[in-house]
Amino acid sequence: MAWPAIDSEELWFESRYAGFGVAVSRRATVGHTYRAAVPPFIADLDPTVSSATAAVVDEATEALVRFDAGLGGEIAAFAPLLMRSEAAASSQIEHLTASARAVFTAELGDTSRQNAAQIVANTRAMQAALDLADELTTETVLSMHAALLDGDPNHDAGAWRDEPVWIGRSADSPDGADFVAPRAERVPGLIDDVMRFARRTDLPRLVQIAVVHAQFETVHPFTDGNGRTGRALMQAMFRGTGVTRNVTIPVSAGLLTDTAGYHAALDAYRAGDVEAIVTATAEACFRAVQNASVLVDDVHAVQERWRATVRSRSDSAVWRVLEVIARQPVVTAGTLAVALGPAVNVYRALDTLVAAGVLRAKSEYSLRSRVYRSDEVLAALDAFAARAGRRG
């Protein structure tokens, strides 16, 4: 059967300005009717795609599995970098951008750059998603959102919304919006339904992940962070369904390459077209693997230069420090000591690497500490982001 399109219902909107006395030009927005989406329940539906799209889905899945398996022996180095790259790309879709240096400095506790701090929060949401990959339930979704918006004074972290939300046009009223999400009372049942669909084991995995993501974004269960939480849920499903076992594939970076196409595919899904979002997801997977492969090669090249530059014994603590730097290119002596333990003289190793030109050191007032960074690894991460940001 064809995939059902969303329906709609007429509701009454009461403006936040009601009762406060508003200008004549805004009185029309105090109260009015509007139409909100009524998505179908999908838990027991079977999405179908053309044979051509099914072939692309199979190829994309194989590409993800091969890339993930190929990094099996280098998980320690690349899993953290790829997860942070995915978090940054997912945030960039929401117009939250920051340099790799700013993001890693924010991880150390520098909250002076708001975008970087939000990307760090998105990394926490991604980690929560991976930790709960075997438990695809409504509680999983709430836990991811709680990690994403923890401490946000403007939104309830880890709680379903109790108010209308919409996309586009005015922030004050859904009148003329591009899309109005279902009324809040429908949210718990719809999310329970989509998570039942997510736990099924009889569907092509990439098709299932694409549909779950599109349905989740259609429900829009939170007042903020829906896109980032929805893309974190994709990562939970990649891991939970066994497509990935070792690393986070930065699929958001693939979607970011063509955000217009991504949003058009979501619109098409709401009109009853499953094919568009499945194709967009598969193409994003191909782009993600290609971009991530370049990042891996770039970091390998950096490590080769380190080996050619640093003159230390093979058993020197310097090499253990560089193992940490490869996955966390901005550190303090304190964070490094925690990572390596008290037996390592991190100060001597850091001095050696600064003298060799491998690391740069700078005192950060906001952290009240001396910060050490690898500009080469940071440049590789920024180049990854730049490639993802190109519009196709």
Short mmCIF file of C-alpha atoms in Angstrom, two decimals:
data_model
loop_
_atom_site.label_atom_id
_atom_site.label_comp_id
_atom_site.label_asym_id
_atom_site.label_seq_id
_atom_site.Cartn_x
_atom_site.Cartn_y
_atom_site.Cartn_z
CA MET A 1 0.00 0.00 0.00
CA ALA A 2 1.07 3.60 -0.51
CA TRP A 3 2.56 5.40 2.45
CA PRO A 4 -0.09 7.63 4.06
CA ALA A 5 0.28 11.40 3.93
CA ILE A 6 -0.26 13.45 7.06
CA ASP A 7 -3.70 14.85 7.73
CA SER A 8 -4.49 18.09 9.56
CA GLU A 9 -6.91 19.47 12.10
CA GLU A 10 -8.13 22.97 12.92
CA LEU A 11 -7.09 24.36 16.29
CA TRP A 12 -7.30 27.65 18.11
CA PHE A 13 -4.13 29.65 18.78
CA GLU A 14 -3.95 32.07 21.68
CA SER A 15 -1.04 34.48 21.40
CA ARG A 16 1.35 35.07 24.26
CA TYR A 17 0.40 38.75 23.88
CA ALA A 18 -3.23 38.14 24.82
CA GLY A 19 -4.26 40.25 27.79
CA PHE A 20 -1.24 42.52 27.67
CA GLY A 21 -2.57 45.11 25.23
CA VAL A 22 -1.03 44.93 21.79
CA ALA A 23 -0.61 47.32 18.93
CA VAL A 24 -3.34 47.46 16.31
CA SER A 25 -0.95 45.94 13.77
CA ARG A 26 -0.58 42.82 15.94
CA ARG A 27 -4.14 42.31 17.14
CA ALA A 28 -4.78 39.81 14.39
CA THR A 29 -2.23 37.48 15.99
CA VAL A 30 -3.78 37.54 19.49
CA GLY A 31 -6.13 34.68 18.65
CA HIS A 32 -6.98 32.80 15.48
CA THR A 33 -7.53 29.34 14.07
CA TYR A 34 -4.77 27.37 12.41
CA ARG A 35 -4.23 23.88 11.03
CA ALA A 36 -1.82 21.47 12.70
CA ALA A 37 -0.47 18.20 11.31
CA VAL A 38 -2.05 14.88 12.22
CA PRO A 39 0.55 12.24 11.31
CA PRO A 40 -0.52 8.63 10.73
CA PHE A 41 0.54 5.88 13.12
CA ILE A 42 3.23 3.83 11.38
CA ALA A 43 4.33 1.05 13.76
CA ASP A 44 2.69 -1.70 11.69
CA LEU A 45 3.15 -0.20 8.22
CA ASP A 46 5.63 -1.51 5.64
CA PRO A 47 7.49 1.16 3.65
CA THR A 48 8.26 0.16 0.09
CA VAL A 49 10.75 1.69 -2.34
CA SER A 50 11.56 1.05 -5.98
CA SER A 51 14.06 -1.63 -6.95
CA ALA A 52 16.51 1.09 -8.02
CA THR A 53 16.30 2.80 -4.64
CA ALA A 54 16.55 -0.55 -2.85
CA ALA A 55 19.81 -1.19 -4.72
CA VAL A 56 21.19 2.20 -3.66
CA VAL A 57 20.15 1.46 -0.07
CA ASP A 58 22.04 -1.85 -0.16
CA GLU A 59 25.16 -0.16 -1.54
CA ALA A 60 25.02 2.62 1.06
CA THR A 61 24.60 0.12 3.88
CA GLU A 62 27.58 -1.87 2.63
CA ALA A 63 29.66 1.31 2.46
CA LEU A 64 28.82 2.12 6.09
CA VAL A 65 29.63 -1.39 7.26
CA ARG A 66 32.96 -1.47 5.37
CA PHE A 67 34.05 1.91 6.72
CA ASP A 68 33.10 0.99 10.28
CA ALA A 69 34.85 -2.37 10.08
CA GLY A 70 37.95 -0.80 8.55
CA LEU A 71 38.42 1.36 11.63
CA GLY A 72 37.94 -1.52 14.03
CA GLY A 73 41.61 -1.48 15.00
CA GLU A 74 41.75 2.29 15.43
CA ILE A 75 38.65 2.92 17.51
CA ALA A 76 40.53 4.81 20.22
CA ALA A 77 41.83 7.39 17.77
CA PHE A 78 38.90 7.94 15.47
CA ALA A 79 35.69 7.21 17.37
CA PRO A 80 35.92 10.46 19.39
CA LEU A 81 36.85 12.58 16.35
CA LEU A 82 34.06 11.17 14.20
CA MET A 83 31.44 11.55 16.94
CA ARG A 84 32.42 15.19 17.45
CA SER A 85 32.38 15.74 13.69
CA GLU A 86 28.86 14.31 13.52
CA ALA A 87 27.71 16.49 16.43
CA ALA A 88 29.19 19.59 14.78
CA ALA A 89 27.61 18.82 11.40
CA SER A 90 24.21 18.12 12.97
CA SER A 91 24.47 21.45 14.80
CA GLN A 92 25.50 23.23 11.62
CA ILE A 93 22.25 22.14 9.96
CA GLU A 94 20.59 24.25 12.69
CA HIS A 95 22.98 27.15 11.87
CA LEU A 96 25.17 26.55 14.93
CA THR A 97 28.79 26.76 13.81
CA ALA A 98 32.13 26.94 15.60
CA SER A 99 35.73 26.07 14.83
CA ALA A 100 37.14 22.76 16.01
CA ARG A 101 39.45 24.67 18.35
CA ALA A 102 36.48 26.47 19.96
CA VAL A 103 34.56 23.21 20.40
CA PHE A 104 37.43 21.33 22.02
CA THR A 105 38.22 24.31 24.24
CA ALA A 106 34.57 24.37 25.28
CA GLU A 107 34.89 20.73 26.27
CA LEU A 108 37.55 21.82 28.74
CA GLY A 109 35.04 24.16 30.40
CA ASP A 110 35.24 27.40 28.41
CA THR A 111 31.61 28.53 28.10
CA SER A 112 32.38 31.93 26.59
CA ARG A 113 31.40 30.81 23.06
CA GLN A 114 27.72 29.87 23.04
CA ASN A 115 27.71 27.96 19.73
CA ALA A 116 30.70 25.85 20.77
CA ALA A 117 29.02 25.06 24.09
CA GLN A 118 25.86 23.93 22.28
CA ILE A 119 27.90 21.69 19.98
CA VAL A 120 29.51 20.12 23.05
CA ALA A 121 26.00 19.50 24.40
CA ASN A 122 25.13 17.85 21.10
CA THR A 123 28.15 15.57 21.52
CA ARG A 124 26.73 14.52 24.89
CA ALA A 125 23.41 13.77 23.19
CA MET A 126 25.21 11.64 20.59
CA GLN A 127 26.99 9.72 23.35
CA ALA A 128 23.72 9.20 25.18
CA ALA A 129 22.25 7.87 21.93
CA LEU A 130 25.07 5.34 21.53
CA ASP A 131 24.87 4.29 25.18
CA LEU A 132 21.16 3.55 24.76
CA ALA A 133 21.35 2.03 21.27
CA ASP A 134 20.02 -1.31 22.51
CA GLU A 135 17.01 0.37 24.14
CA LEU A 136 15.07 2.16 21.42
CA THR A 137 12.21 3.46 23.57
CA THR A 138 10.55 6.77 24.37
CA GLU A 139 12.81 6.96 27.42
CA THR A 140 15.81 6.78 25.08
CA VAL A 141 14.56 9.84 23.22
CA LEU A 142 13.97 11.77 26.44
CA SER A 143 17.46 10.89 27.70
CA MET A 144 19.08 12.18 24.49
CA HIS A 145 17.13 15.42 24.69
CA ALA A 146 18.00 15.81 28.39
CA ALA A 147 21.70 15.52 27.53
CA LEU A 148 21.33 18.00 24.68
CA LEU A 149 19.53 20.79 26.57
CA ASP A 150 20.80 20.20 30.09
CA GLY A 151 20.93 23.55 31.86
CA ASP A 152 19.06 25.46 29.11
CA PRO A 153 16.97 28.08 30.94
CA ASN A 154 14.53 28.54 28.04
CA HIS A 155 13.46 24.96 27.39
CA ASP A 156 12.52 21.88 29.40
CA ALA A 157 15.25 19.31 28.85
CA GLY A 158 14.03 15.75 28.57
CA ALA A 159 10.32 16.65 28.53
CA TRP A 160 7.70 16.57 25.81
CA ARG A 161 6.43 19.96 24.75
CA ASP A 162 3.11 21.27 26.06
CA GLU A 163 2.67 24.02 23.49
CA PRO A 164 2.38 24.36 19.70
CA VAL A 165 5.53 24.51 17.56
CA TRP A 166 5.95 25.37 13.91
CA ILE A 167 8.61 25.95 11.26
CA GLY A 168 9.05 29.18 9.33
CA ARG A 169 7.56 32.65 9.16
CA SER A 170 6.72 34.43 12.41
CA ALA A 171 7.99 33.34 15.81
CA ASP A 172 4.81 34.74 17.39
CA SER A 173 2.12 32.77 15.55
CA PRO A 174 1.70 29.64 13.38
CA ASP A 175 -0.28 31.70 10.90
CA GLY A 176 1.29 31.10 7.48
CA ALA A 177 3.97 28.73 8.83
CA ASP A 178 5.71 26.30 6.47
CA PHE A 179 4.82 23.40 8.76
CA VAL A 180 2.87 23.17 12.02
CA ALA A 181 3.62 20.13 14.17
CA PRO A 182 0.88 18.06 15.81
CA ARG A 183 -0.81 19.43 18.92
CA ALA A 184 1.08 18.61 22.11
CA GLU A 185 -1.46 16.09 23.38
CA ARG A 186 -0.67 13.81 20.42
CA VAL A 187 3.09 13.74 21.02
CA PRO A 188 3.51 10.89 23.58
CA GLY A 189 1.40 8.45 21.58
CA LEU A 190 3.06 9.33 18.28
CA ILE A 191 6.58 8.95 19.69
CA ASP A 192 5.67 5.63 21.31
CA ASP A 193 4.40 4.52 17.91
CA VAL A 194 7.52 5.58 15.99
CA MET A 195 9.77 3.87 18.54
CA ARG A 196 7.77 0.67 18.10
CA PHE A 197 8.53 1.01 14.37
CA ALA A 198 12.21 1.60 15.25
CA ARG A 199 12.39 -1.69 17.18
CA ARG A 200 11.13 -3.83 14.31
CA THR A 201 13.55 -6.39 12.89
CA ASP A 202 11.83 -7.17 9.58
CA LEU A 203 12.71 -4.04 7.59
CA PRO A 204 15.73 -2.93 5.51
CA ARG A 205 17.79 -1.08 8.07
CA LEU A 206 18.53 2.10 6.16
CA VAL A 207 14.92 2.41 5.00
CA GLN A 208 13.77 1.95 8.59
CA ILE A 209 16.21 4.58 9.91
CA ALA A 210 15.19 7.11 7.26
CA VAL A 211 11.48 6.66 7.98
CA VAL A 212 11.97 6.88 11.76
CA HIS A 213 13.90 10.11 11.31
CA ALA A 214 11.29 11.66 9.03
CA GLN A 215 8.42 10.65 11.29
CA PHE A 216 10.24 11.96 14.37
CA GLU A 217 10.85 15.32 12.70
CA THR A 218 7.18 15.43 11.68
CA VAL A 219 6.04 14.90 15.28
CA HIS A 220 8.54 17.55 16.51
CA PRO A 221 8.12 16.50 20.14
CA PHE A 222 10.19 19.25 21.80
CA THR A 223 10.19 23.03 21.94
CA ASP A 224 13.82 23.03 20.77
CA GLY A 225 16.46 20.54 19.70
CA ASN A 226 14.20 18.35 17.53
CA GLY A 227 16.59 18.15 14.59
CA ARG A 228 19.65 17.42 16.70
CA THR A 229 17.81 14.85 18.81
CA GLY A 230 16.37 13.23 15.70
CA ARG A 231 19.79 12.89 14.10
CA ALA A 232 21.21 11.50 17.36
CA LEU A 233 18.41 8.93 17.21
CA MET A 234 19.65 7.97 13.74
CA GLN A 235 23.05 7.20 15.27
CA ALA A 236 21.42 5.10 17.99
CA MET A 237 19.67 3.12 15.27
CA PHE A 238 22.83 2.67 13.19
CA ARG A 239 24.45 1.16 16.28
CA GLY A 240 21.39 -0.68 17.56
CA THR A 241 20.65 -2.36 14.21
CA GLY A 242 24.29 -3.39 13.77
CA VAL A 243 25.11 -1.19 10.77
CA THR A 244 27.92 0.31 12.86
CA ARG A 245 29.78 -1.31 15.73
CA ASN A 246 32.85 0.82 16.26
CA VAL A 247 32.46 4.48 15.28
CA THR A 248 29.89 7.18 14.63
CA ILE A 249 29.37 7.71 10.92
CA PRO A 250 28.94 11.47 10.37
CA VAL A 251 25.75 11.16 8.31
CA SER A 252 24.71 14.69 9.30
CA ALA A 253 27.76 15.90 7.38
CA GLY A 254 26.30 14.16 4.32
CA LEU A 255 22.91 15.78 4.88
CA LEU A 256 24.58 19.16 5.41
CA THR A 257 26.03 19.05 1.91
CA ASP A 258 22.50 19.45 0.53
CA THR A 259 20.27 20.85 3.26
CA ALA A 260 17.71 22.08 0.71
CA GLY A 261 17.34 18.54 -0.61
CA TYR A 262 17.13 17.18 2.94
CA HIS A 263 14.31 19.53 3.90
CA ALA A 264 12.52 18.89 0.60
CA ALA A 265 12.69 15.15 1.32
CA LEU A 266 11.08 15.70 4.73
CA ASP A 267 8.31 17.70 3.04
CA ALA A 268 7.82 14.91 0.50
CA TYR A 269 7.59 12.33 3.29
CA ARG A 270 4.78 14.31 4.88
CA ALA A 271 2.98 14.21 1.54
CA GLY A 272 3.22 10.41 1.43
CA ASP A 273 6.52 9.92 -0.46
CA VAL A 274 8.90 7.60 1.43
CA GLU A 275 11.29 7.32 -1.50
CA ALA A 276 12.67 10.86 -1.20
CA ILE A 277 13.86 10.65 2.42
CA VAL A 278 15.27 7.14 1.89
CA THR A 279 17.24 8.36 -1.14
CA ALA A 280 18.45 11.48 0.72
CA THR A 281 19.62 9.34 3.64
CA ALA A 282 21.43 6.85 1.40
CA GLU A 283 23.17 9.62 -0.54
CA ALA A 284 24.14 11.28 2.75
CA CYS A 285 25.73 8.00 3.85
CA PHE A 286 27.88 7.86 0.71
CA ARG A 287 29.01 11.47 1.24
CA ALA A 288 29.64 10.84 4.94
CA VAL A 289 31.88 7.86 4.26
CA GLN A 290 33.81 9.75 1.58
CA ASN A 291 34.32 12.81 3.80
CA ALA A 292 35.20 10.76 6.88
CA SER A 293 37.70 8.72 4.85
CA VAL A 294 39.51 11.93 3.89
CA LEU A 295 39.55 12.97 7.56
CA VAL A 296 41.05 9.63 8.56
CA ASP A 297 43.73 9.98 5.85
CA ASP A 298 44.48 13.55 6.98
CA VAL A 299 44.96 12.48 10.60
CA HIS A 300 47.12 9.55 9.51
CA ALA A 301 49.30 12.03 7.60
CA VAL A 302 49.58 14.21 10.71
CA GLN A 303 50.66 11.21 12.77
CA GLU A 304 53.29 10.33 10.17
CA ARG A 305 54.69 13.85 10.43
CA TRP A 306 54.81 13.52 14.21
CA ARG A 307 56.82 10.32 13.91
CA ALA A 308 59.24 12.03 11.54
CA THR A 309 59.58 15.14 13.71
CA VAL A 310 59.70 13.93 17.32
CA ARG A 311 63.03 12.47 18.44
CA SER A 312 62.16 10.36 21.47
CA ARG A 313 62.64 6.74 22.51
CA SER A 314 59.94 4.33 21.46
CA ASP A 315 58.99 3.80 25.12
CA SER A 316 58.81 7.53 25.88
CA ALA A 317 55.64 8.97 27.42
CA VAL A 318 55.61 11.43 24.51
CA TRP A 319 53.99 8.81 22.28
CA ARG A 320 51.25 8.11 24.80
CA VAL A 321 50.56 11.84 24.96
CA LEU A 322 50.30 11.97 21.16
CA GLU A 323 47.79 9.11 21.21
CA VAL A 324 45.54 11.32 23.34
CA ILE A 325 46.21 14.40 21.21
CA ALA A 326 45.11 12.54 18.06
CA ARG A 327 41.61 12.11 19.49
CA GLN A 328 41.51 15.21 21.70
CA PRO A 329 43.62 17.91 20.03
CA VAL A 330 43.13 20.52 22.78
CA VAL A 331 44.19 19.58 26.32
CA THR A 332 45.48 20.94 29.58
CA ALA A 333 48.12 19.23 31.68
CA GLY A 334 45.35 18.34 34.11
CA THR A 335 43.07 16.65 31.57
CA LEU A 336 46.06 14.84 30.10
CA ALA A 337 47.11 13.59 33.54
CA VAL A 338 43.60 12.23 34.10
CA ALA A 339 43.72 10.43 30.74
CA LEU A 340 47.19 8.91 31.27
CA GLY A 341 47.41 8.44 35.02
CA PRO A 342 49.92 9.63 37.63
CA ALA A 343 52.79 7.48 36.34
CA VAL A 344 53.29 9.75 33.31
CA ASN A 345 55.19 13.03 33.61
CA VAL A 346 52.89 14.98 31.33
CA TYR A 347 54.70 18.29 31.81
CA ARG A 348 57.99 16.91 30.47
CA ALA A 349 56.21 15.31 27.50
CA LEU A 350 54.30 18.50 26.72
CA ASP A 351 57.47 20.60 26.88
CA THR A 352 59.13 18.18 24.45
CA LEU A 353 56.26 18.41 21.98
CA VAL A 354 56.05 22.20 22.19
CA ALA A 355 59.82 22.45 21.58
CA ALA A 356 59.45 20.16 18.55
CA GLY A 357 56.71 22.37 17.13
CA VAL A 358 54.12 19.59 17.30
CA LEU A 359 51.99 21.39 19.89
CA ARG A 360 51.30 25.04 20.60
CA ALA A 361 50.76 26.33 24.12
CA LYS A 362 48.65 29.28 25.21
CA SER A 363 47.33 30.51 28.53
CA GLU A 364 43.53 30.69 28.44
CA TYR A 365 42.13 33.23 30.89
CA SER A 366 38.66 31.68 30.80
CA LEU A 367 40.07 28.33 31.93
CA ARG A 368 42.77 29.77 34.20
CA SER A 369 45.11 27.23 32.75
CA ARG A 370 47.69 26.69 30.04
CA VAL A 371 46.15 24.96 27.03
CA TYR A 372 48.03 22.81 24.56
CA ARG A 373 46.75 22.16 21.05
CA SER A 374 47.60 20.43 17.78
CA ASP A 375 46.85 22.89 15.01
CA GLU A 376 47.32 20.13 12.43
CA VAL A 377 44.56 17.89 13.82
CA LEU A 378 42.30 20.92 14.29
CA ALA A 379 42.93 21.94 10.68
CA ALA A 380 41.94 18.44 9.52
CA LEU A 381 38.67 18.73 11.46
CA ASP A 382 37.95 22.20 10.10
CA ALA A 383 38.63 20.93 6.57
CA PHE A 384 36.11 18.13 7.19
CA ALA A 385 33.52 20.72 8.22
CA ALA A 386 34.30 22.89 5.20
CA ARG A 387 33.78 19.94 2.82
CA ALA A 388 30.47 19.10 4.50
CA GLY A 389 29.34 22.70 4.22
CA ARG A 390 29.63 22.82 0.46
CA ARG A 391 26.22 22.87 -1.17
CA GLY A 392 25.65 20.42 -3.96
#
